[in-house]
Amino acid sequence: MLSLISTNLFKPVAISENIELSHRLVHAPLTRYRASKKHVPTDLMLQYYDDRSKTPGSLVIMEATFISPKAGGYDNVPGIWSKNQIDAWKLITNKVHQNGSFASLQLWALGRQAKPDVLANENQKFVSSSSDIYINDLDRELAEKLDNPLTGLTLSEIDQWIQDYAQAAQNAIDAGFDVVEIHAAHGYLIDQFVQKTANQRTDEYGGSIENRSKFLLNIVDAIIDKISDAKKVAIRLSPWAQHGGMKGTFSDLHPIATFGYVISELQKRADNGNQLAYISIVEPRASGNQTVSDEIASLGDNQWIYHIWKGIIIRAGTYTSDSPKYSNIIKDVQNNNRTLIAIGRHFVSNPDLVQRLKNGWPLTDYDRSTFYIIESNFGYNDWPIYGDTPTHRDNQFSNKTAVPLA
Ligand code: PHB
């Protein structure tokens, strides 16, 4: 068996002139609810990302972050619209850079996955590509009770949203991020335009694959235009996932047809001088924060993307679940010279994951019950590095509460 250290995983790769990675193990974006009530990054987040960027030349993709107050609908998720948020993020990107590593920020808007009660508290509308296509009846009941029913964006609202994405990208660059990653996966707002199950529009943003992809592509173009450097822009897609009420694998129109179009449009931009930093793709084994059954996962695979997209691909989804064999990591990184592997859950419980894989050290199991404890350090910065004894449950730091950085 190959040891990981002798595979492409530990070979350097440049994703642009300014982003030279020393290895190909990426921190996947992870929602953790450790920002403040006002959506400002906290001291706990600073420590979390410091710990996970310690190996120089690492790429850390940070958690999905709201582009504007309108994009929210979950508590304690960070944002990137206010001066305080930008200042707080700056402290985090500075730390990552001091460690010799690189930071990518995921730009997020929830659309119909927002919680209607959180939107009501924040005085925001409940929006999607189309009116009235709720994910479930509970959301419908609550939204109607709060007099905030789900409405499809108007054409002028769409124009404003596209500008909001561009401004958020600029804010992220101002905050020191090396890359902005457009979150177009997992049934959130952009995916609600792309996939027909949520999009029943009859105008230029609905109907054909081209029309449904238009919101996504207009956002890509507006961001490139705004920050004048495509190499700082990336995108995440999840063709197979059923997260957020998407059909994914079971779409009437096969996901390769829909996402094949999207990716060929992105390659067209690359051919015309606007090469994105990377495409991040979720494996059919994962859907949002869940693992998919082997039977359903086996209905998809991502090999086709390499025929269309000629740039860097980051793949994510249960790659460490067969530790210490890592057979999927080895298979996929050895297949070509442009694949990076993103790890989520095991990066939570192994701050030194890069060193563990490099040295063949065993992994600490993660604890899902502590993934989402609002503002708490419990299950967050209390995981030992290899060789340290206390488990996270009796660590002295577990009781700390998050304090905003600005
Ligand atoms: C989640 O909060 O569960 C979540 C966030 C972003 C994703 C998937 C899941 O892409």
Short mmCIF file of C-alpha atoms and ligand atoms in Angstrom, two decimals:
data_model
loop_
_atom_site.label_atom_id
_atom_site.label_comp_id
_atom_site.label_asym_id
_atom_site.label_seq_id
_atom_site.Cartn_x
_atom_site.Cartn_y
_atom_site.Cartn_z
CA MET A 1 0.00 0.00 0.00
CA LEU A 2 1.20 3.52 -0.80
CA SER A 3 1.84 5.71 2.20
CA LEU A 4 0.17 9.09 1.71
CA ILE A 5 3.47 10.90 1.98
CA SER A 6 4.66 9.39 -1.28
CA THR A 7 1.46 10.30 -3.17
CA ASN A 8 0.53 13.51 -4.96
CA LEU A 9 -1.26 14.58 -1.74
CA PHE A 10 2.06 15.77 -0.37
CA LYS A 11 3.37 17.26 -3.61
CA PRO A 12 3.23 21.04 -3.95
CA VAL A 13 0.77 22.61 -6.35
CA ALA A 14 0.25 26.21 -7.47
CA ILE A 15 -3.33 27.30 -7.88
CA SER A 16 -2.19 30.71 -9.08
CA GLU A 17 1.01 32.74 -9.18
CA ASN A 18 0.37 33.90 -5.63
CA ILE A 19 -1.03 30.73 -4.13
CA GLU A 20 1.57 28.02 -3.92
CA LEU A 21 0.44 25.15 -1.76
CA SER A 22 2.90 22.72 -0.18
CA HIS A 23 0.34 19.88 -0.17
CA ARG A 24 -3.16 19.12 -1.48
CA LEU A 25 -5.13 18.50 1.71
CA VAL A 26 -7.65 21.33 2.04
CA HIS A 27 -9.80 22.37 4.99
CA ALA A 28 -13.39 22.13 3.72
CA PRO A 29 -15.88 24.90 4.56
CA LEU A 30 -17.78 24.01 7.75
CA THR A 31 -20.73 25.77 9.35
CA ARG A 32 -20.14 25.86 13.13
CA TYR A 33 -22.21 28.76 14.56
CA ARG A 34 -19.30 30.22 16.55
CA ALA A 35 -19.68 33.78 15.18
CA SER A 36 -21.45 36.43 17.27
CA LYS A 37 -25.17 37.23 17.28
CA LYS A 38 -24.33 40.17 15.01
CA HIS A 39 -22.55 37.81 12.59
CA VAL A 40 -19.04 39.02 13.49
CA PRO A 41 -16.13 36.49 13.57
CA THR A 42 -14.92 35.72 17.10
CA ASP A 43 -11.78 34.91 19.06
CA LEU A 44 -12.76 31.23 18.99
CA MET A 45 -12.77 31.28 15.19
CA LEU A 46 -9.37 32.99 15.16
CA GLN A 47 -7.90 30.16 17.20
CA TYR A 48 -9.69 27.49 15.17
CA TYR A 49 -8.29 28.72 11.85
CA ASP A 50 -4.87 29.45 13.34
CA ASP A 51 -4.60 25.85 14.51
CA ARG A 52 -5.69 24.46 11.14
CA SER A 53 -3.33 26.57 9.03
CA LYS A 54 -0.14 25.75 10.95
CA THR A 55 1.44 23.68 8.20
CA PRO A 56 2.86 26.32 5.83
CA GLY A 57 1.38 26.18 2.36
CA SER A 58 -2.06 24.93 3.47
CA LEU A 59 -5.34 26.08 1.90
CA VAL A 60 -8.07 26.68 4.46
CA ILE A 61 -11.57 27.28 3.10
CA MET A 62 -13.53 29.07 5.78
CA GLU A 63 -17.11 28.57 6.70
CA ALA A 64 -19.99 29.72 4.55
CA THR A 65 -20.47 33.44 5.23
CA PHE A 66 -23.48 35.64 4.50
CA ILE A 67 -22.89 38.16 1.72
CA SER A 68 -25.44 40.65 3.08
CA PRO A 69 -28.11 40.92 5.80
CA LYS A 70 -30.65 39.69 3.20
CA ALA A 71 -28.69 36.49 2.64
CA GLY A 72 -29.07 35.22 6.22
CA GLY A 73 -31.59 33.23 8.16
CA TYR A 74 -29.43 31.24 10.59
CA ASP A 75 -28.11 32.63 13.87
CA ASN A 76 -24.38 33.00 14.59
CA VAL A 77 -23.15 32.55 11.03
CA PRO A 78 -20.49 35.13 10.10
CA GLY A 79 -21.10 37.85 7.52
CA ILE A 80 -18.91 39.93 5.22
CA TRP A 81 -20.85 43.16 4.76
CA SER A 82 -20.05 45.43 7.75
CA LYS A 83 -16.80 47.14 8.72
CA ASN A 84 -16.69 45.17 11.97
CA GLN A 85 -16.97 41.89 10.10
CA ILE A 86 -14.26 42.86 7.62
CA ASP A 87 -11.96 44.00 10.45
CA ALA A 88 -12.55 40.77 12.34
CA TRP A 89 -11.87 38.62 9.28
CA LYS A 90 -8.65 40.59 8.72
CA LEU A 91 -7.29 39.35 12.04
CA ILE A 92 -8.03 35.78 10.95
CA THR A 93 -6.51 36.06 7.47
CA ASN A 94 -3.44 37.77 8.98
CA LYS A 95 -2.94 34.81 11.27
CA VAL A 96 -3.31 32.34 8.40
CA HIS A 97 -0.78 34.32 6.36
CA GLN A 98 1.64 34.47 9.30
CA ASN A 99 1.47 30.68 9.26
CA GLY A 100 2.49 30.72 5.59
CA SER A 101 -0.94 29.46 4.51
CA PHE A 102 -3.85 30.68 2.37
CA ALA A 103 -7.48 31.51 3.08
CA SER A 104 -10.60 31.14 0.96
CA LEU A 105 -13.99 32.50 2.04
CA GLN A 106 -17.23 30.84 1.03
CA LEU A 107 -19.90 33.37 -0.03
CA TRP A 108 -23.35 32.24 1.10
CA ALA A 109 -27.03 33.07 0.70
CA LEU A 110 -29.65 30.71 2.09
CA GLY A 111 -32.76 31.53 0.07
CA ARG A 112 -35.54 29.11 0.95
CA GLN A 113 -33.33 27.20 3.42
CA ALA A 114 -33.43 30.18 5.79
CA LYS A 115 -35.34 29.72 9.03
CA PRO A 116 -38.48 31.87 8.81
CA ASP A 117 -38.30 32.86 12.50
CA VAL A 118 -34.69 34.02 12.22
CA LEU A 119 -35.60 36.08 9.14
CA ALA A 120 -38.48 37.63 11.09
CA ASN A 121 -36.14 38.57 13.96
CA GLU A 122 -33.76 40.20 11.49
CA ASN A 123 -36.53 41.85 9.46
CA GLN A 124 -35.63 40.13 6.20
CA LYS A 125 -37.75 38.72 3.40
CA PHE A 126 -37.99 34.98 2.69
CA VAL A 127 -36.84 34.62 -0.93
CA SER A 128 -35.95 32.05 -3.55
CA SER A 129 -35.95 31.74 -7.34
CA SER A 130 -39.72 31.09 -7.26
CA SER A 131 -42.59 31.88 -4.93
CA ASP A 132 -44.31 29.27 -2.88
CA ILE A 133 -42.01 26.25 -3.43
CA TYR A 134 -41.19 25.48 0.17
CA ILE A 135 -38.90 22.67 1.27
CA ASN A 136 -41.51 21.41 3.71
CA ASP A 137 -44.90 22.20 5.21
CA LEU A 138 -43.47 23.33 8.53
CA ASP A 139 -41.57 26.18 6.83
CA ARG A 140 -44.73 27.10 4.92
CA GLU A 141 -46.84 27.22 8.08
CA LEU A 142 -44.29 29.26 9.98
CA ALA A 143 -43.62 31.67 7.10
CA GLU A 144 -47.34 32.24 6.58
CA LYS A 145 -47.93 32.70 10.29
CA LEU A 146 -45.16 35.30 10.36
CA ASP A 147 -46.70 36.96 7.32
CA ASN A 148 -43.45 36.46 5.38
CA PRO A 149 -44.30 33.93 2.65
CA LEU A 150 -41.61 32.65 0.27
CA THR A 151 -41.38 34.92 -2.77
CA GLY A 152 -39.44 34.67 -6.02
CA LEU A 153 -36.93 37.45 -6.64
CA THR A 154 -37.98 40.10 -9.17
CA LEU A 155 -35.63 40.97 -12.03
CA SER A 156 -34.53 44.16 -10.34
CA GLU A 157 -33.95 42.32 -7.06
CA ILE A 158 -31.84 39.79 -8.96
CA ASP A 159 -29.69 42.62 -10.33
CA GLN A 160 -29.22 43.93 -6.80
CA TRP A 161 -28.31 40.44 -5.49
CA ILE A 162 -25.66 40.05 -8.18
CA GLN A 163 -24.17 43.38 -7.12
CA ASP A 164 -24.33 42.27 -3.47
CA TYR A 165 -22.30 39.16 -4.32
CA ALA A 166 -19.71 41.31 -6.10
CA GLN A 167 -19.49 43.72 -3.16
CA ALA A 168 -19.13 40.82 -0.69
CA ALA A 169 -16.31 39.41 -2.83
CA GLN A 170 -14.59 42.80 -2.78
CA ASN A 171 -15.05 42.98 1.00
CA ALA A 172 -13.47 39.54 1.35
CA ILE A 173 -10.48 40.60 -0.73
CA ASP A 174 -10.22 43.75 1.41
CA ALA A 175 -10.27 41.47 4.46
CA GLY A 176 -7.21 39.67 3.12
CA PHE A 177 -8.72 36.51 1.62
CA ASP A 178 -6.69 34.93 -1.16
CA VAL A 179 -9.77 33.41 -2.80
CA VAL A 180 -13.54 33.88 -2.65
CA GLU A 181 -15.53 30.70 -3.22
CA ILE A 182 -19.10 31.14 -4.48
CA HIS A 183 -21.30 28.65 -2.64
CA ALA A 184 -23.50 27.33 -5.45
CA ALA A 185 -24.06 23.91 -3.86
CA HIS A 186 -26.42 22.10 -1.52
CA GLY A 187 -29.71 23.69 -2.43
CA TYR A 188 -28.91 27.20 -1.21
CA LEU A 189 -29.99 30.28 -3.16
CA ILE A 190 -27.85 29.83 -6.29
CA ASP A 191 -28.68 26.12 -6.54
CA GLN A 192 -32.35 27.10 -6.15
CA PHE A 193 -31.97 28.85 -9.49
CA VAL A 194 -29.95 26.08 -11.16
CA GLN A 195 -32.13 23.11 -10.24
CA LYS A 196 -35.60 22.91 -11.68
CA THR A 197 -37.16 21.44 -8.57
CA ALA A 198 -36.99 24.90 -6.93
CA ASN A 199 -37.05 27.07 -10.06
CA GLN A 200 -40.36 27.41 -11.89
CA ARG A 201 -39.68 30.85 -13.35
CA THR A 202 -40.90 31.62 -16.83
CA ASP A 203 -38.54 34.55 -17.51
CA GLU A 204 -34.88 34.63 -18.58
CA TYR A 205 -33.81 33.04 -15.26
CA GLY A 206 -36.01 29.95 -15.57
CA GLY A 207 -36.87 27.12 -17.95
CA SER A 208 -33.87 25.96 -19.96
CA ILE A 209 -30.56 24.88 -18.43
CA GLU A 210 -29.02 28.06 -19.84
CA ASN A 211 -31.63 30.25 -18.17
CA ARG A 212 -31.45 28.46 -14.84
CA SER A 213 -27.65 28.80 -14.84
CA LYS A 214 -27.78 32.49 -15.58
CA PHE A 215 -27.94 33.72 -11.97
CA LEU A 216 -24.85 31.66 -11.14
CA LEU A 217 -22.89 32.75 -14.22
CA ASN A 218 -23.88 36.39 -13.82
CA ILE A 219 -22.58 36.25 -10.25
CA VAL A 220 -19.30 34.72 -11.43
CA ASP A 221 -18.93 37.44 -14.07
CA ALA A 222 -19.88 40.28 -11.73
CA ILE A 223 -17.32 39.13 -9.16
CA ILE A 224 -14.55 38.77 -11.75
CA ASP A 225 -15.44 42.21 -13.00
CA LYS A 226 -15.44 43.74 -9.53
CA ILE A 227 -12.19 42.28 -8.21
CA SER A 228 -10.47 42.16 -11.63
CA ASP A 229 -8.80 38.81 -11.01
CA ALA A 230 -10.53 35.54 -11.88
CA LYS A 231 -7.73 33.62 -10.18
CA LYS A 232 -9.10 34.81 -6.84
CA VAL A 233 -12.55 33.39 -7.59
CA ALA A 234 -13.73 29.82 -7.11
CA ILE A 235 -17.03 28.00 -6.97
CA ARG A 236 -18.55 25.03 -5.17
CA LEU A 237 -21.07 22.72 -6.82
CA SER A 238 -22.87 19.57 -5.63
CA PRO A 239 -24.45 17.92 -8.68
CA TRP A 240 -25.58 14.78 -6.81
CA ALA A 241 -26.63 16.10 -3.42
CA GLN A 242 -30.21 16.09 -2.19
CA HIS A 243 -29.49 18.51 0.64
CA GLY A 244 -32.04 21.33 0.96
CA GLY A 245 -34.75 19.62 -1.06
CA MET A 246 -32.69 19.29 -4.25
CA LYS A 247 -33.19 16.27 -6.48
CA GLY A 248 -29.50 15.86 -7.33
CA THR A 249 -28.92 12.26 -8.42
CA PHE A 250 -32.66 11.84 -9.00
CA SER A 251 -33.27 14.96 -11.12
CA ASP A 252 -35.52 14.50 -14.17
CA LEU A 253 -32.73 15.98 -16.20
CA HIS A 254 -29.52 14.13 -15.36
CA PRO A 255 -27.19 16.24 -13.15
CA ILE A 256 -24.34 15.78 -15.60
CA ALA A 257 -26.44 17.56 -18.23
CA THR A 258 -27.13 20.54 -15.98
CA PHE A 259 -23.74 20.82 -14.33
CA GLY A 260 -21.91 19.85 -17.54
CA TYR A 261 -23.32 23.03 -19.03
CA VAL A 262 -22.35 25.12 -15.99
CA ILE A 263 -18.81 23.77 -15.97
CA SER A 264 -18.34 24.12 -19.71
CA GLU A 265 -19.36 27.78 -19.36
CA LEU A 266 -16.74 28.17 -16.63
CA GLN A 267 -14.14 26.53 -18.89
CA LYS A 268 -15.16 28.93 -21.67
CA ARG A 269 -14.31 31.82 -19.33
CA ALA A 270 -10.96 30.15 -18.61
CA ASP A 271 -10.27 29.84 -22.34
CA ASN A 272 -10.97 33.56 -22.64
CA GLY A 273 -8.42 34.50 -19.98
CA ASN A 274 -10.62 34.24 -16.88
CA GLN A 275 -9.37 31.03 -15.29
CA LEU A 276 -10.96 30.48 -11.85
CA ALA A 277 -8.78 29.34 -8.94
CA TYR A 278 -10.62 26.04 -8.64
CA ILE A 279 -13.93 24.22 -8.83
CA SER A 280 -14.86 22.52 -5.58
CA ILE A 281 -17.08 19.53 -6.14
CA VAL A 282 -18.96 17.46 -3.59
CA GLU A 283 -18.66 13.71 -4.09
CA PRO A 284 -21.85 11.63 -4.43
CA ARG A 285 -20.93 10.05 -1.07
CA ALA A 286 -21.82 13.31 0.73
CA SER A 287 -24.79 15.64 0.83
CA GLY A 288 -24.38 18.74 2.97
CA ASN A 289 -23.40 17.54 6.41
CA GLN A 290 -24.66 14.00 5.84
CA THR A 291 -23.18 10.79 4.44
CA VAL A 292 -25.14 9.18 1.59
CA SER A 293 -25.88 5.44 1.52
CA ASP A 294 -23.47 3.36 -0.59
CA GLU A 295 -26.33 2.35 -2.84
CA ILE A 296 -27.29 5.92 -3.77
CA ALA A 297 -23.68 7.15 -3.81
CA SER A 298 -22.83 4.48 -6.37
CA LEU A 299 -25.26 6.10 -8.84
CA GLY A 300 -22.90 9.02 -9.41
CA ASP A 301 -19.27 9.89 -9.92
CA ASN A 302 -17.28 13.00 -10.74
CA GLN A 303 -14.81 11.67 -13.27
CA TRP A 304 -16.66 13.40 -16.15
CA ILE A 305 -15.70 16.83 -14.84
CA TYR A 306 -12.07 16.33 -15.88
CA HIS A 307 -13.20 16.11 -19.51
CA ILE A 308 -14.74 19.58 -19.32
CA TRP A 309 -12.79 21.51 -16.71
CA LYS A 310 -9.04 21.76 -17.25
CA GLY A 311 -8.15 23.59 -14.04
CA ILE A 312 -7.81 22.61 -10.40
CA ILE A 313 -10.54 20.47 -8.85
CA ILE A 314 -11.09 20.18 -5.12
CA ARG A 315 -13.07 17.05 -4.21
CA ALA A 316 -14.81 16.57 -0.87
CA GLY A 317 -16.86 13.87 0.81
CA THR A 318 -15.93 11.19 3.38
CA TYR A 319 -12.36 10.83 2.12
CA THR A 320 -11.02 9.92 5.56
CA SER A 321 -13.79 7.47 6.47
CA ASP A 322 -11.60 4.45 5.62
CA SER A 323 -8.65 5.70 7.69
CA PRO A 324 -5.88 4.47 7.83
CA LYS A 325 -6.20 3.06 4.29
CA TYR A 326 -7.30 6.27 2.56
CA SER A 327 -7.99 4.34 -0.62
CA ASN A 328 -10.20 7.05 -2.19
CA ILE A 329 -7.65 9.77 -1.47
CA ILE A 330 -4.90 7.72 -3.08
CA LYS A 331 -7.04 6.78 -6.08
CA ASP A 332 -8.15 10.34 -6.78
CA VAL A 333 -4.90 12.23 -6.18
CA GLN A 334 -2.86 9.76 -8.17
CA ASN A 335 -5.23 9.93 -11.13
CA ASN A 336 -3.91 13.30 -12.29
CA ASN A 337 -1.91 16.29 -11.19
CA ARG A 338 -4.74 18.74 -10.49
CA THR A 339 -6.85 17.17 -7.77
CA LEU A 340 -6.97 18.49 -4.21
CA ILE A 341 -8.86 16.73 -1.43
CA ALA A 342 -10.95 18.66 1.10
CA ILE A 343 -11.68 17.19 4.51
CA GLY A 344 -14.42 18.44 6.79
CA ARG A 345 -15.45 16.33 9.74
CA HIS A 346 -12.05 14.90 10.62
CA PHE A 347 -10.54 18.39 10.47
CA VAL A 348 -12.93 19.31 13.29
CA SER A 349 -11.49 16.72 15.67
CA ASN A 350 -7.90 16.75 14.36
CA PRO A 351 -6.50 20.30 14.29
CA ASP A 352 -3.21 18.81 13.09
CA LEU A 353 -4.84 16.66 10.41
CA VAL A 354 -2.20 17.53 7.80
CA GLN A 355 0.60 16.29 10.05
CA ARG A 356 -1.35 13.17 11.01
CA LEU A 357 -1.85 12.15 7.39
CA LYS A 358 1.70 13.04 6.52
CA ASN A 359 3.14 10.99 9.37
CA GLY A 360 0.62 8.17 9.31
CA TRP A 361 -0.66 9.01 12.81
CA PRO A 362 -4.14 7.80 13.82
CA LEU A 363 -7.14 10.16 13.72
CA THR A 364 -9.34 11.21 16.63
CA ASP A 365 -13.03 10.46 15.96
CA TYR A 366 -15.30 13.48 15.59
CA ASP A 367 -18.36 14.11 17.75
CA ARG A 368 -21.34 15.29 15.72
CA SER A 369 -23.26 16.33 18.85
CA THR A 370 -20.79 19.20 19.32
CA PHE A 371 -20.67 20.42 15.71
CA TYR A 372 -23.22 23.19 16.13
CA ILE A 373 -23.09 24.51 19.71
CA ILE A 374 -23.71 28.22 19.35
CA GLU A 375 -20.87 30.49 20.58
CA SER A 376 -19.31 27.62 22.56
CA ASN A 377 -15.77 26.33 22.61
CA PHE A 378 -17.06 22.89 23.51
CA GLY A 379 -16.21 20.60 20.61
CA TYR A 380 -14.45 23.47 18.85
CA ASN A 381 -10.98 24.37 20.15
CA ASP A 382 -10.69 21.58 22.68
CA TRP A 383 -9.41 18.80 20.41
CA PRO A 384 -5.89 17.58 21.18
CA ILE A 385 -3.07 17.53 18.69
CA TYR A 386 -1.44 14.12 18.28
CA GLY A 387 0.32 13.00 21.44
CA ASP A 388 -1.63 15.28 23.81
CA THR A 389 -3.71 13.35 26.30
CA PRO A 390 -6.90 15.15 27.34
CA THR A 391 -9.92 14.34 25.22
CA HIS A 392 -12.06 17.28 24.25
CA ARG A 393 -14.71 16.49 26.85
CA ASP A 394 -12.45 17.19 29.81
CA ASN A 395 -10.33 19.91 28.29
CA GLN A 396 -10.04 23.10 30.36
CA PHE A 397 -10.87 25.29 27.34
CA SER A 398 -14.26 23.74 26.67
CA ASN A 399 -16.18 26.30 28.72
CA LYS A 400 -15.02 29.39 26.87
CA THR A 401 -17.65 31.51 25.12
CA ALA A 402 -17.04 33.35 21.85
CA VAL A 403 -16.15 37.06 21.91
CA PRO A 404 -16.43 39.11 18.68
CA LEU A 405 -13.07 40.23 17.27
CA ALA A 406 -14.36 43.68 16.31
C1 PHB B 1 -25.11 23.11 7.10
O1 PHB B 1 -25.09 24.11 7.82
O2 PHB B 1 -25.60 22.04 7.47
C2 PHB B 1 -24.54 23.20 5.76
C3 PHB B 1 -23.95 24.37 5.35
C4 PHB B 1 -23.41 24.44 4.10
C5 PHB B 1 -23.48 23.34 3.27
C6 PHB B 1 -24.06 22.20 3.68
C7 PHB B 1 -24.59 22.11 4.94
O3 PHB B 1 -22.97 23.40 2.05
#
